[in-house]
Amino acid sequence: MNMQRTVTGQDPDRTQAEAALDTLRAWAARASEAEIAALDPAVARLLPGVPDPAYPVLKRDYPADFVPDAAYKRSMPDLQNGPSSLIRGAHAPIQHVGISNFRLPVRFRTRADDPGEVTLHASVTGTVSLDADKKGINMSRIMRSFYRHAEKRFSTAVVEAALDDYKADLGSFDARIQMRFQFPLQVDSLRSGLSGWQYYDIAIELVEHDGVRRQFIHLDFVYSSTCPCSLELSEHARAGRGQLATPHSQRSVARLSVEALPGAVLWFEDLIDMCRAAVPTETQVMVKREDEQAFAELNAANPIFVEDAARLFCQVLQDDPRVGDFRIVASHQESLHSHDAVSVLTQGPTFAADSLDPRLFATLIHVG
């Protein structure tokens, strides 16, 4: 409201302003909304209970019975499929865009004939490539495409069908599906006859790039590593000075990432067996005293540096014709030092890289 100066040329004081407001409210109590708007639309903001014409009154109750028809759906804005003029930043292609960590149960076939199938809760990542002049993608289409096949028992063909669907839905050239889960296997103790469930962190990927599809398996294998140097020094103290000494060993993790070549199936259990053959000191689930003693003996029979671990895993992968390119990342989380000993070994161009994720080794921690 525009305040007019008094005839004396003096600005009104607070008392005069309050009196004027009282007068205005008394008049507004008898006036219509049209009369108030005709005087000055801003007056409504000063008066309780009078709607401000600049702010429309909206419905606040949820319309549970509203059903959008086809015409209404077509009228809804869709910024992600808007023109390239809406792109913010560089008009650059994006290699991967999509969703990560949507969860659903997936039925996996196991190597054994009985039971032959296990349902696991998987965390799924689905991405596609995006052209430089496309604004974005509809993320939910990836989920809808995957859910069309989620009830089927997992196989490469099922994942390929899901990949086909969301590539077609989104008009993309390249695409990727990755599923992460914990795979359970029953493991026998070394001597007592007990058994328990060991859980393996596994991820599978189906990747299509430039029209070529490839499948990858990632496995975290947890084992104990006894330092060969520490073992020799301990034995030296025992033999030379009759001094009891204990070699240091520690929980260690190796992440094997392998390309599963077309043809014969590379089962998860097969990859786990390769790891056990390469480094037999896998951590134990159920133990009694005789198992604990056996584990100490097993460690003494298989002392390894982190370089040894990488090369031992490499050898079993090289010997299997179902395995293509691969990478081995090993971390021995030292009990002697306050730092870890790490190694990376790759074969083939797929995993070769001059730069590594700065958090790569920090993820090699088994949390059960």
mmCIF file of C-alpha atoms in Angstrom:
data_model
loop_
_atom_site.group_PDB
_atom_site.id
_atom_site.type_symbol
_atom_site.label_atom_id
_atom_site.label_comp_id
_atom_site.label_asym_id
_atom_site.label_seq_id
_atom_site.Cartn_x
_atom_site.Cartn_y
_atom_site.Cartn_z
ATOM 1 C CA MET A 1 0.000 0.000 0.000
ATOM 2 C CA ASN A 2 1.331 3.406 -0.886
ATOM 3 C CA MET A 3 1.423 5.661 2.183
ATOM 4 C CA GLN A 4 0.653 9.287 1.381
ATOM 5 C CA ARG A 5 2.455 12.092 3.135
ATOM 6 C CA THR A 6 0.383 14.240 5.484
ATOM 7 C CA VAL A 7 -0.562 17.759 4.471
ATOM 8 C CA THR A 8 2.113 19.106 6.775
ATOM 9 C CA GLY A 9 4.797 17.260 4.737
ATOM 10 C CA GLN A 10 5.776 15.068 7.693
ATOM 11 C CA ASP A 11 6.093 11.231 7.494
ATOM 12 C CA PRO A 12 3.426 9.477 9.598
ATOM 13 C CA ASP A 13 4.630 7.998 12.849
ATOM 14 C CA ARG A 14 3.850 4.516 14.178
ATOM 15 C CA THR A 15 0.723 5.673 16.037
ATOM 16 C CA GLN A 16 -0.713 7.229 12.875
ATOM 17 C CA ALA A 17 0.143 4.081 10.869
ATOM 18 C CA GLU A 18 -1.646 1.835 13.397
ATOM 19 C CA ALA A 19 -4.697 4.105 13.303
ATOM 20 C CA ALA A 20 -4.735 3.999 9.507
ATOM 21 C CA LEU A 21 -4.504 0.186 9.560
ATOM 22 C CA ASP A 22 -7.418 -0.023 12.002
ATOM 23 C CA THR A 23 -9.456 2.199 9.686
ATOM 24 C CA LEU A 24 -8.546 0.052 6.686
ATOM 25 C CA ARG A 25 -9.532 -3.161 8.459
ATOM 26 C CA ALA A 26 -12.842 -1.667 9.587
ATOM 27 C CA TRP A 27 -13.613 -0.712 5.999
ATOM 28 C CA ALA A 28 -12.462 -4.107 4.637
ATOM 29 C CA ALA A 29 -14.746 -5.929 7.070
ATOM 30 C CA ARG A 30 -17.748 -4.456 5.186
ATOM 31 C CA ALA A 31 -16.232 -4.376 1.683
ATOM 32 C CA SER A 32 -16.349 -7.146 -0.909
ATOM 33 C CA GLU A 33 -13.259 -8.901 -2.308
ATOM 34 C CA ALA A 34 -13.828 -7.024 -5.584
ATOM 35 C CA GLU A 35 -13.875 -3.680 -3.774
ATOM 36 C CA ILE A 36 -10.666 -4.566 -1.908
ATOM 37 C CA ALA A 37 -8.960 -5.614 -5.158
ATOM 38 C CA ALA A 38 -10.136 -2.431 -6.866
ATOM 39 C CA LEU A 39 -8.597 -0.317 -4.119
ATOM 40 C CA ASP A 40 -5.199 -2.059 -4.253
ATOM 41 C CA PRO A 41 -4.479 -5.837 -4.635
ATOM 42 C CA ALA A 42 -1.679 -5.477 -2.086
ATOM 43 C CA VAL A 43 -4.254 -4.610 0.591
ATOM 44 C CA ALA A 44 -5.209 -8.304 0.799
ATOM 45 C CA ARG A 45 -1.822 -9.139 2.252
ATOM 46 C CA LEU A 46 -2.501 -6.847 5.214
ATOM 47 C CA LEU A 47 -5.884 -8.311 6.071
ATOM 48 C CA PRO A 48 -6.489 -11.652 7.836
ATOM 49 C CA GLY A 49 -8.881 -14.044 6.117
ATOM 50 C CA VAL A 50 -8.816 -12.278 2.763
ATOM 51 C CA PRO A 51 -7.290 -14.388 -0.069
ATOM 52 C CA ASP A 52 -4.404 -12.834 -1.940
ATOM 53 C CA PRO A 53 -5.354 -12.786 -5.655
ATOM 54 C CA ALA A 54 -1.661 -13.226 -6.558
ATOM 55 C CA TYR A 55 -1.619 -16.656 -4.874
ATOM 56 C CA PRO A 56 -4.389 -18.993 -6.048
ATOM 57 C CA VAL A 57 -6.048 -21.282 -3.526
ATOM 58 C CA LEU A 58 -4.969 -24.880 -4.309
ATOM 59 C CA LYS A 59 -6.593 -28.126 -3.269
ATOM 60 C CA ARG A 60 -4.814 -29.764 -0.362
ATOM 61 C CA ASP A 61 -6.637 -33.120 -0.175
ATOM 62 C CA TYR A 62 -5.036 -36.103 -1.956
ATOM 63 C CA PRO A 63 -7.320 -37.071 -4.902
ATOM 64 C CA ALA A 64 -7.387 -40.836 -4.325
ATOM 65 C CA ASP A 65 -10.034 -41.354 -7.040
ATOM 66 C CA PHE A 66 -8.185 -39.443 -9.787
ATOM 67 C CA VAL A 67 -7.224 -41.653 -12.747
ATOM 68 C CA PRO A 68 -5.152 -40.009 -15.492
ATOM 69 C CA ASP A 69 -6.288 -40.826 -19.027
ATOM 70 C CA ALA A 70 -4.060 -41.043 -22.095
ATOM 71 C CA ALA A 71 -4.562 -37.388 -22.994
ATOM 72 C CA TYR A 72 -3.609 -36.260 -19.491
ATOM 73 C CA LYS A 73 -0.467 -38.407 -19.551
ATOM 74 C CA ARG A 74 0.548 -36.894 -22.894
ATOM 75 C CA SER A 75 0.128 -33.423 -21.399
ATOM 76 C CA MET A 76 2.545 -34.102 -18.538
ATOM 77 C CA PRO A 77 6.002 -32.475 -18.862
ATOM 78 C CA ASP A 78 9.002 -34.758 -19.480
ATOM 79 C CA LEU A 79 12.173 -32.716 -19.125
ATOM 80 C CA GLN A 80 14.532 -35.693 -19.491
ATOM 81 C CA ASN A 81 13.291 -36.238 -23.037
ATOM 82 C CA GLY A 82 13.375 -32.545 -23.831
ATOM 83 C CA PRO A 83 15.331 -30.913 -26.658
ATOM 84 C CA SER A 84 19.098 -30.557 -26.610
ATOM 85 C CA SER A 85 18.658 -26.848 -25.858
ATOM 86 C CA LEU A 86 17.835 -27.905 -22.271
ATOM 87 C CA ILE A 87 21.231 -29.578 -21.745
ATOM 88 C CA ARG A 88 23.243 -27.972 -18.993
ATOM 89 C CA GLY A 89 27.012 -28.049 -19.317
ATOM 90 C CA ALA A 90 28.996 -29.531 -22.181
ATOM 91 C CA HIS A 91 27.263 -31.345 -25.022
ATOM 92 C CA ALA A 92 29.366 -34.425 -24.321
ATOM 93 C CA PRO A 93 28.437 -38.105 -24.579
ATOM 94 C CA ILE A 94 28.003 -39.957 -21.271
ATOM 95 C CA GLN A 95 29.353 -43.500 -21.214
ATOM 96 C CA HIS A 96 27.186 -44.719 -18.312
ATOM 97 C CA VAL A 97 23.981 -43.252 -16.915
ATOM 98 C CA GLY A 98 21.288 -45.167 -15.083
ATOM 99 C CA ILE A 99 20.396 -46.535 -11.685
ATOM 100 C CA SER A 100 22.345 -48.295 -8.956
ATOM 101 C CA ASN A 101 21.405 -50.483 -6.000
ATOM 102 C CA PHE A 102 17.819 -51.334 -6.760
ATOM 103 C CA ARG A 103 17.186 -54.605 -4.983
ATOM 104 C CA LEU A 104 15.192 -57.685 -5.876
ATOM 105 C CA PRO A 105 15.355 -61.455 -5.347
ATOM 106 C CA VAL A 106 16.970 -63.409 -8.185
ATOM 107 C CA ARG A 107 16.881 -67.170 -8.670
ATOM 108 C CA PHE A 108 20.324 -68.583 -9.481
ATOM 109 C CA ARG A 109 21.113 -72.064 -10.668
ATOM 110 C CA THR A 110 23.931 -73.735 -8.738
ATOM 111 C CA ARG A 111 26.513 -76.204 -9.967
ATOM 112 C CA ALA A 112 25.122 -79.018 -7.818
ATOM 113 C CA ASP A 113 22.159 -81.029 -9.092
ATOM 114 C CA ASP A 114 20.511 -80.911 -5.673
ATOM 115 C CA PRO A 115 19.125 -78.413 -4.727
ATOM 116 C CA GLY A 116 20.259 -76.904 -8.027
ATOM 117 C CA GLU A 117 18.781 -73.459 -7.376
ATOM 118 C CA VAL A 118 19.103 -70.685 -4.800
ATOM 119 C CA THR A 119 17.256 -67.379 -4.426
ATOM 120 C CA LEU A 120 19.545 -64.473 -3.537
ATOM 121 C CA HIS A 121 18.827 -60.829 -2.836
ATOM 122 C CA ALA A 122 20.714 -58.936 -5.515
ATOM 123 C CA SER A 123 21.676 -55.291 -5.793
ATOM 124 C CA VAL A 124 21.309 -54.342 -9.446
ATOM 125 C CA THR A 125 22.985 -51.567 -11.398
ATOM 126 C CA GLY A 126 21.735 -50.809 -14.898
ATOM 127 C CA THR A 127 23.263 -48.177 -17.179
ATOM 128 C CA VAL A 128 23.213 -47.120 -20.816
ATOM 129 C CA SER A 129 25.233 -44.736 -22.937
ATOM 130 C CA LEU A 130 23.826 -41.291 -23.735
ATOM 131 C CA ASP A 131 24.495 -39.332 -26.916
ATOM 132 C CA ALA A 132 25.944 -35.847 -26.661
ATOM 133 C CA ASP A 133 22.748 -34.180 -27.921
ATOM 134 C CA LYS A 134 20.269 -36.106 -25.761
ATOM 135 C CA LYS A 135 19.119 -34.430 -22.563
ATOM 136 C CA GLY A 136 18.732 -37.599 -20.467
ATOM 137 C CA ILE A 137 16.971 -40.923 -19.969
ATOM 138 C CA ASN A 138 13.905 -42.151 -18.119
ATOM 139 C CA MET A 139 15.544 -44.061 -15.258
ATOM 140 C CA SER A 140 12.434 -46.070 -14.406
ATOM 141 C CA ARG A 141 12.483 -47.760 -17.817
ATOM 142 C CA ILE A 142 15.607 -49.676 -16.801
ATOM 143 C CA MET A 143 13.815 -51.058 -13.754
ATOM 144 C CA ARG A 144 10.672 -51.888 -15.726
ATOM 145 C CA SER A 145 12.731 -53.669 -18.370
ATOM 146 C CA PHE A 146 14.537 -55.730 -15.763
ATOM 147 C CA TYR A 147 11.378 -56.607 -13.845
ATOM 148 C CA ARG A 148 9.887 -58.186 -16.964
ATOM 149 C CA HIS A 149 12.506 -60.929 -16.588
ATOM 150 C CA ALA A 150 13.091 -60.929 -12.830
ATOM 151 C CA GLU A 151 10.891 -63.942 -12.140
ATOM 152 C CA LYS A 152 12.851 -66.162 -14.501
ATOM 153 C CA ARG A 153 15.741 -68.250 -13.242
ATOM 154 C CA PHE A 154 18.950 -66.341 -13.837
ATOM 155 C CA SER A 155 20.993 -67.142 -16.897
ATOM 156 C CA THR A 156 23.041 -65.148 -19.361
ATOM 157 C CA ALA A 157 20.123 -65.358 -21.807
ATOM 158 C CA VAL A 158 17.763 -63.781 -19.278
ATOM 159 C CA VAL A 159 20.120 -60.877 -18.595
ATOM 160 C CA GLU A 160 20.682 -60.409 -22.319
ATOM 161 C CA ALA A 161 16.916 -60.186 -22.823
ATOM 162 C CA ALA A 162 16.677 -57.501 -20.139
ATOM 163 C CA LEU A 163 19.574 -55.658 -21.756
ATOM 164 C CA ASP A 164 17.844 -55.821 -25.150
ATOM 165 C CA ASP A 165 14.650 -54.414 -23.668
ATOM 166 C CA TYR A 166 16.100 -51.358 -22.033
ATOM 167 C CA LYS A 167 18.394 -50.604 -24.938
ATOM 168 C CA ALA A 168 15.307 -50.574 -27.165
ATOM 169 C CA ASP A 169 13.254 -48.559 -24.653
ATOM 170 C CA LEU A 170 15.956 -45.923 -24.253
ATOM 171 C CA GLY A 171 17.369 -45.879 -27.780
ATOM 172 C CA SER A 172 20.936 -46.419 -26.589
ATOM 173 C CA PHE A 173 23.996 -48.012 -28.187
ATOM 174 C CA ASP A 174 25.896 -49.370 -25.187
ATOM 175 C CA ALA A 175 24.471 -50.877 -22.009
ATOM 176 C CA ARG A 176 25.478 -52.693 -18.848
ATOM 177 C CA ILE A 177 23.820 -54.755 -16.126
ATOM 178 C CA GLN A 178 25.628 -55.594 -12.922
ATOM 179 C CA MET A 179 24.244 -57.678 -10.042
ATOM 180 C CA ARG A 180 25.910 -57.941 -6.628
ATOM 181 C CA PHE A 181 24.988 -60.530 -4.011
ATOM 182 C CA GLN A 182 26.375 -62.865 -1.359
ATOM 183 C CA PHE A 183 26.624 -66.456 -2.534
ATOM 184 C CA PRO A 184 26.419 -69.101 0.245
ATOM 185 C CA LEU A 185 28.357 -72.353 0.241
ATOM 186 C CA GLN A 186 28.537 -74.942 2.996
ATOM 187 C CA VAL A 187 32.169 -75.488 4.013
ATOM 188 C CA ASP A 188 33.569 -78.371 6.087
ATOM 189 C CA SER A 189 35.955 -77.741 8.954
ATOM 190 C CA LEU A 190 39.491 -79.036 8.613
ATOM 191 C CA ARG A 191 39.388 -81.913 11.147
ATOM 192 C CA SER A 192 36.352 -81.908 13.434
ATOM 193 C CA GLY A 193 33.706 -82.790 10.875
ATOM 194 C CA LEU A 194 31.737 -79.598 11.563
ATOM 195 C CA SER A 195 30.430 -77.491 8.700
ATOM 196 C CA GLY A 196 29.144 -73.944 8.290
ATOM 197 C CA TRP A 197 27.992 -71.473 5.669
ATOM 198 C CA GLN A 198 30.625 -69.334 4.005
ATOM 199 C CA TYR A 199 29.311 -66.253 2.153
ATOM 200 C CA TYR A 200 31.133 -64.963 -0.925
ATOM 201 C CA ASP A 201 30.738 -61.421 -2.248
ATOM 202 C CA ILE A 202 30.111 -61.862 -5.968
ATOM 203 C CA ALA A 203 29.120 -59.526 -8.776
ATOM 204 C CA ILE A 204 28.283 -60.436 -12.346
ATOM 205 C CA GLU A 205 28.254 -58.039 -15.266
ATOM 206 C CA LEU A 206 26.908 -58.191 -18.787
ATOM 207 C CA VAL A 207 28.406 -55.394 -20.864
ATOM 208 C CA GLU A 208 27.640 -54.403 -24.441
ATOM 209 C CA HIS A 209 30.048 -51.985 -26.117
ATOM 210 C CA ASP A 210 30.163 -51.243 -29.853
ATOM 211 C CA GLY A 211 27.826 -54.180 -30.485
ATOM 212 C CA VAL A 212 30.013 -56.718 -28.640
ATOM 213 C CA ARG A 213 28.700 -58.395 -25.477
ATOM 214 C CA ARG A 214 30.935 -59.742 -22.724
ATOM 215 C CA GLN A 215 30.287 -61.290 -19.340
ATOM 216 C CA PHE A 216 32.384 -60.733 -16.213
ATOM 217 C CA ILE A 217 32.434 -62.249 -12.741
ATOM 218 C CA HIS A 218 33.915 -60.494 -9.703
ATOM 219 C CA LEU A 219 34.675 -62.507 -6.553
ATOM 220 C CA ASP A 220 36.100 -61.488 -3.174
ATOM 221 C CA PHE A 221 38.050 -64.379 -1.638
ATOM 222 C CA VAL A 222 39.026 -64.057 2.030
ATOM 223 C CA TYR A 223 42.066 -65.955 3.317
ATOM 224 C CA SER A 224 44.800 -65.922 5.925
ATOM 225 C CA SER A 225 48.312 -64.920 4.887
ATOM 226 C CA THR A 226 51.300 -65.888 7.022
ATOM 227 C CA CYS A 227 54.386 -63.786 6.324
ATOM 228 C CA PRO A 228 57.243 -66.057 5.100
ATOM 229 C CA CYS A 229 59.851 -63.707 6.540
ATOM 230 C CA SER A 230 58.185 -63.621 9.941
ATOM 231 C CA LEU A 231 57.870 -67.406 9.917
ATOM 232 C CA GLU A 232 61.594 -67.871 9.230
ATOM 233 C CA LEU A 233 62.572 -65.327 11.904
ATOM 234 C CA SER A 234 60.354 -67.065 14.443
ATOM 235 C CA GLU A 235 61.929 -70.427 13.673
ATOM 236 C CA HIS A 236 65.378 -68.845 13.909
ATOM 237 C CA ALA A 237 64.599 -67.592 17.420
ATOM 238 C CA ARG A 238 63.338 -71.033 18.466
ATOM 239 C CA ALA A 239 66.313 -72.935 17.015
ATOM 240 C CA GLY A 240 69.075 -70.516 17.967
ATOM 241 C CA ARG A 241 67.949 -69.198 21.356
ATOM 242 C CA GLY A 242 65.130 -71.462 22.468
ATOM 243 C CA GLN A 243 62.883 -68.400 22.289
ATOM 244 C CA LEU A 244 59.178 -68.837 21.683
ATOM 245 C CA ALA A 245 58.112 -66.608 18.803
ATOM 246 C CA THR A 246 54.963 -66.304 16.709
ATOM 247 C CA PRO A 247 54.973 -65.427 13.002
ATOM 248 C CA HIS A 248 52.450 -62.774 12.037
ATOM 249 C CA SER A 249 49.501 -63.606 9.810
ATOM 250 C CA GLN A 250 46.426 -61.619 8.930
ATOM 251 C CA ARG A 251 43.064 -61.722 7.257
ATOM 252 C CA SER A 252 43.534 -60.946 3.581
ATOM 253 C CA VAL A 253 41.235 -60.303 0.640
ATOM 254 C CA ALA A 254 41.720 -60.897 -3.066
ATOM 255 C CA ARG A 255 39.255 -59.550 -5.607
ATOM 256 C CA LEU A 256 39.292 -61.559 -8.802
ATOM 257 C CA SER A 257 37.618 -59.974 -11.838
ATOM 258 C CA VAL A 258 37.438 -62.358 -14.779
ATOM 259 C CA GLU A 259 35.905 -62.408 -18.221
ATOM 260 C CA ALA A 260 33.784 -65.544 -18.649
ATOM 261 C CA LEU A 261 34.264 -66.588 -22.259
ATOM 262 C CA PRO A 262 31.368 -67.958 -24.343
ATOM 263 C CA GLY A 263 30.972 -71.722 -24.262
ATOM 264 C CA ALA A 264 31.276 -73.906 -21.177
ATOM 265 C CA VAL A 265 29.759 -72.394 -18.026
ATOM 266 C CA LEU A 266 32.125 -70.867 -15.489
ATOM 267 C CA TRP A 267 30.216 -71.573 -12.284
ATOM 268 C CA PHE A 268 30.636 -69.438 -9.202
ATOM 269 C CA GLU A 269 31.675 -72.599 -7.377
ATOM 270 C CA ASP A 270 34.355 -73.224 -10.020
ATOM 271 C CA LEU A 271 35.914 -69.825 -9.434
ATOM 272 C CA ILE A 272 35.837 -70.395 -5.658
ATOM 273 C CA ASP A 273 37.512 -73.787 -6.127
ATOM 274 C CA MET A 274 40.268 -72.136 -8.178
ATOM 275 C CA CYS A 275 40.913 -69.694 -5.358
ATOM 276 C CA ARG A 276 41.091 -72.496 -2.782
ATOM 277 C CA ALA A 277 43.506 -74.432 -4.997
ATOM 278 C CA ALA A 278 45.740 -71.379 -5.402
ATOM 279 C CA VAL A 279 45.656 -70.259 -1.747
ATOM 280 C CA PRO A 280 44.321 -73.023 0.540
ATOM 281 C CA THR A 281 44.285 -70.911 3.731
ATOM 282 C CA GLU A 282 40.694 -69.720 3.323
ATOM 283 C CA THR A 283 39.239 -68.367 6.574
ATOM 284 C CA GLN A 284 37.159 -70.891 8.501
ATOM 285 C CA VAL A 285 33.522 -70.853 9.606
ATOM 286 C CA MET A 286 33.096 -73.524 12.338
ATOM 287 C CA VAL A 287 36.134 -74.565 14.385
ATOM 288 C CA LYS A 288 37.005 -76.696 17.405
ATOM 289 C CA ARG A 289 40.466 -76.959 18.934
ATOM 290 C CA GLU A 290 41.614 -79.576 16.446
ATOM 291 C CA ASP A 291 40.497 -77.292 13.588
ATOM 292 C CA GLU A 292 42.354 -74.322 15.040
ATOM 293 C CA GLN A 293 45.516 -76.390 15.299
ATOM 294 C CA ALA A 294 45.043 -77.651 11.757
ATOM 295 C CA PHE A 295 44.632 -74.092 10.508
ATOM 296 C CA ALA A 296 47.910 -73.078 12.161
ATOM 297 C CA GLU A 297 49.624 -76.007 10.447
ATOM 298 C CA LEU A 298 48.002 -75.121 7.103
ATOM 299 C CA ASN A 299 49.248 -71.542 7.365
ATOM 300 C CA ALA A 300 52.765 -72.725 8.198
ATOM 301 C CA ALA A 301 52.690 -74.968 5.123
ATOM 302 C CA ASN A 302 51.545 -72.089 2.869
ATOM 303 C CA PRO A 303 53.293 -68.831 3.860
ATOM 304 C CA ILE A 304 52.788 -66.126 1.219
ATOM 305 C CA PHE A 305 53.701 -62.535 0.491
ATOM 306 C CA VAL A 306 51.094 -60.442 -1.322
ATOM 307 C CA GLU A 307 53.137 -60.831 -4.528
ATOM 308 C CA ASP A 308 52.923 -64.622 -4.147
ATOM 309 C CA ALA A 309 49.164 -64.466 -3.719
ATOM 310 C CA ALA A 310 48.657 -62.464 -6.917
ATOM 311 C CA ARG A 311 50.810 -64.884 -8.930
ATOM 312 C CA LEU A 312 49.204 -67.998 -7.451
ATOM 313 C CA PHE A 313 45.738 -66.746 -8.376
ATOM 314 C CA CYS A 314 47.066 -65.762 -11.791
ATOM 315 C CA GLN A 315 48.330 -69.281 -12.469
ATOM 316 C CA VAL A 316 44.985 -71.004 -11.874
ATOM 317 C CA LEU A 317 43.156 -68.436 -14.010
ATOM 318 C CA GLN A 318 45.651 -68.795 -16.857
ATOM 319 C CA ASP A 319 45.157 -72.567 -16.803
ATOM 320 C CA ASP A 320 41.362 -72.405 -17.277
ATOM 321 C CA PRO A 321 40.172 -72.064 -20.920
ATOM 322 C CA ARG A 322 36.860 -70.535 -19.785
ATOM 323 C CA VAL A 323 38.652 -67.426 -18.493
ATOM 324 C CA GLY A 324 39.589 -64.498 -20.743
ATOM 325 C CA ASP A 325 41.036 -61.224 -19.501
ATOM 326 C CA PHE A 326 41.318 -60.862 -15.735
ATOM 327 C CA ARG A 327 42.502 -58.684 -12.873
ATOM 328 C CA ILE A 328 43.657 -59.714 -9.392
ATOM 329 C CA VAL A 329 43.745 -57.165 -6.589
ATOM 330 C CA ALA A 330 45.112 -58.501 -3.302
ATOM 331 C CA SER A 331 45.316 -56.821 0.092
ATOM 332 C CA HIS A 332 47.132 -58.288 3.098
ATOM 333 C CA GLN A 333 45.855 -56.265 6.051
ATOM 334 C CA GLU A 334 48.982 -56.461 8.133
ATOM 335 C CA SER A 335 49.066 -57.304 11.824
ATOM 336 C CA LEU A 336 52.735 -56.223 11.975
ATOM 337 C CA HIS A 337 52.307 -52.830 10.314
ATOM 338 C CA SER A 338 49.699 -50.119 10.547
ATOM 339 C CA HIS A 339 49.417 -50.202 6.750
ATOM 340 C CA ASP A 340 48.382 -52.884 4.263
ATOM 341 C CA ALA A 341 50.432 -54.734 1.650
ATOM 342 C CA VAL A 342 48.725 -54.674 -1.764
ATOM 343 C CA SER A 343 49.250 -55.916 -5.299
ATOM 344 C CA VAL A 344 47.485 -55.654 -8.661
ATOM 345 C CA LEU A 345 48.036 -58.104 -11.530
ATOM 346 C CA THR A 346 46.175 -57.875 -14.838
ATOM 347 C CA GLN A 347 46.124 -59.911 -18.009
ATOM 348 C CA GLY A 348 44.681 -58.588 -21.252
ATOM 349 C CA PRO A 349 43.608 -55.078 -22.219
ATOM 350 C CA THR A 350 40.230 -55.074 -20.437
ATOM 351 C CA PHE A 351 41.522 -54.309 -16.955
ATOM 352 C CA ALA A 352 44.827 -52.658 -17.843
ATOM 353 C CA ALA A 353 44.893 -49.106 -16.469
ATOM 354 C CA ASP A 354 47.488 -46.542 -15.517
ATOM 355 C CA SER A 355 45.167 -45.035 -12.904
ATOM 356 C CA LEU A 356 43.282 -46.809 -10.127
ATOM 357 C CA ASP A 357 40.257 -45.763 -8.128
ATOM 358 C CA PRO A 358 41.770 -44.074 -5.047
ATOM 359 C CA ARG A 359 39.345 -46.012 -2.835
ATOM 360 C CA LEU A 360 39.933 -49.391 -4.486
ATOM 361 C CA PHE A 361 42.045 -50.959 -1.739
ATOM 362 C CA ALA A 362 39.837 -49.495 0.981
ATOM 363 C CA THR A 363 36.944 -51.593 -0.370
ATOM 364 C CA LEU A 364 38.892 -54.829 0.117
ATOM 365 C CA ILE A 365 37.626 -55.349 3.651
ATOM 366 C CA HIS A 366 35.516 -58.373 4.464
ATOM 367 C CA VAL A 367 32.611 -57.345 6.704
ATOM 368 C CA GLY A 368 30.712 -60.628 6.709
#
